[in-house]
GROMACS .gro file of C-alpha atoms in nm:
model
  102
    1MET     CA    1   0.551   2.834   4.137
    2THR     CA    2   0.385   3.164   4.044
    3GLU     CA    3   0.260   3.284   3.706
    4HIS     CA    4   0.554   3.525   3.697
    5ASP     CA    5   0.795   3.232   3.745
    6ILE     CA    6   0.623   3.044   3.461
    7LEU     CA    7   0.661   3.345   3.230
    8ASN     CA    8   1.030   3.372   3.313
    9GLU     CA    9   1.081   3.001   3.244
   10LEU     CA   10   0.904   3.034   2.908
   11ARG     CA   11   1.102   3.343   2.814
   12SER     CA   12   1.431   3.168   2.890
   13TYR     CA   13   1.347   2.867   2.670
   14ARG     CA   14   1.546   2.992   2.369
   15LEU     CA   15   1.856   3.045   2.584
   16TYR     CA   16   1.834   2.695   2.731
   17HIS     CA   17   1.762   2.545   2.391
   18ALA     CA   18   2.078   2.705   2.255
   19LEU     CA   19   2.276   2.578   2.554
   20SER     CA   20   2.140   2.226   2.514
   21THR     CA   21   2.237   2.234   2.147
   22LEU     CA   22   2.590   2.358   2.216
   23ARG     CA   23   2.647   2.144   2.523
   24SER     CA   24   2.471   1.816   2.462
   25GLN     CA   25   2.563   1.699   2.814
   26ASP     CA   26   2.408   2.000   2.994
   27GLU     CA   27   2.134   1.819   3.188
   28ASN     CA   28   1.994   2.142   3.334
   29ALA     CA   29   1.938   2.293   2.990
   30ILE     CA   30   1.791   1.971   2.851
   31GLN     CA   31   1.554   1.935   3.147
   32HIS     CA   32   1.443   2.297   3.114
   33CYS     CA   33   1.366   2.249   2.743
   34ASN     CA   34   1.173   1.929   2.812
   35GLN     CA   35   0.976   2.100   3.088
   36VAL     CA   36   0.871   2.389   2.862
   37LYS     CA   37   0.777   2.149   2.580
   38ALA     CA   38   0.561   1.951   2.824
   39TRP     CA   39   0.390   2.268   2.940
   40LEU     CA   40   0.314   2.370   2.582
   41ASN     CA   41   0.159   2.028   2.521
   42LEU     CA   42  -0.095   2.105   2.796
   43LEU     CA   43  -0.235   2.397   2.598
   44PRO     CA   44  -0.495   2.407   2.322
   45LYS     CA   45  -0.352   2.499   1.982
   46ASP     CA   46  -0.458   2.864   1.989
   47GLU     CA   47  -0.314   2.927   2.336
   48ARG     CA   48   0.002   2.735   2.245
   49LEU     CA   49   0.052   2.951   1.936
   50ILE     CA   50   0.009   3.273   2.132
   51VAL     CA   51   0.251   3.166   2.405
   52GLN     CA   52   0.501   3.034   2.150
   53LYS     CA   53   0.499   3.345   1.933
   54HIS     CA   54   0.460   3.617   2.196
   55VAL     CA   55   0.639   3.485   2.504
   56ILE     CA   56   0.897   3.242   2.371
   57ASP     CA   57   0.977   3.395   2.031
   58GLY     CA   58   0.937   3.750   2.167
   59LEU     CA   59   0.711   3.884   1.893
   60ASP     CA   60   0.508   4.195   1.972
   61TRP     CA   61   0.128   4.171   1.972
   62THR     CA   62   0.095   4.302   1.616
   63ARG     CA   63   0.324   4.034   1.476
   64THR     CA   64   0.164   3.768   1.696
   65SER     CA   65  -0.174   3.867   1.556
   66ALA     CA   66  -0.037   3.851   1.201
   67GLU     CA   67   0.094   3.497   1.266
   68PHE     CA   68  -0.244   3.401   1.410
   69ASP     CA   69  -0.417   3.539   1.098
   70ARG     CA   70  -0.172   3.361   0.869
   71ILE     CA   71  -0.238   3.024   1.030
   72TRP     CA   72  -0.612   3.046   1.100
   73GLY     CA   73  -0.716   3.300   0.840
   74TYR     CA   74  -0.809   3.663   0.872
   75GLU     CA   75  -1.175   3.591   0.945
   76ASN     CA   76  -1.068   3.389   1.250
   77GLY     CA   77  -0.828   3.657   1.374
   78ARG     CA   78  -0.820   3.775   1.730
   79SER     CA   79  -0.795   4.119   1.882
   80GLU     CA   80  -0.499   4.204   2.098
   81ARG     CA   81  -0.720   4.203   2.406
   82THR     CA   82  -0.846   3.853   2.326
   83MET     CA   83  -0.493   3.727   2.270
   84LYS     CA   84  -0.379   3.875   2.603
   85ARG     CA   85  -0.671   3.703   2.774
   86LYS     CA   86  -0.584   3.371   2.608
   87GLN     CA   87  -0.219   3.408   2.706
   88ALA     CA   88  -0.317   3.476   3.068
   89ALA     CA   89  -0.542   3.169   3.064
   90ALA     CA   90  -0.258   2.958   2.925
   91ILE     CA   91  -0.017   3.077   3.193
   92ARG     CA   92  -0.280   3.005   3.461
   93ARG     CA   93  -0.336   2.657   3.315
   94ILE     CA   94   0.039   2.583   3.331
   95CYS     CA   95   0.068   2.728   3.682
   96ASP     CA   96  -0.226   2.519   3.807
   97PHE     CA   97  -0.071   2.207   3.656
   98VAL     CA   98   0.274   2.274   3.804
   99ASN     CA   99   0.136   2.349   4.149
  100SER     CA  100  -0.094   2.048   4.153
  101ALA     CA  101   0.183   1.815   4.028
  102LEU     CA  102   0.429   1.927   4.297
   0.00000   0.00000   0.00000
């Protein structure tokens, strides 16, 4: 599985979550949601927040940064470049895990 595939899976989480809520017997949607939740559990809190807010929730970088500041405080804020680097590291971490587990 490539990093691009991982990103697509993360981006589709909200769709599958809605499907699993509407169709409680949809095993594919439930498995997809469980997979994404497991991946997020691999990540440190800061990377998890960035992936959750930017990739899954679809916030732009400005709003993601504002959420980061709200949770960790302004003095612990991160630049957009740093957040992009952390997101890339998180995606690599997930990709390495998926490819080593398969």
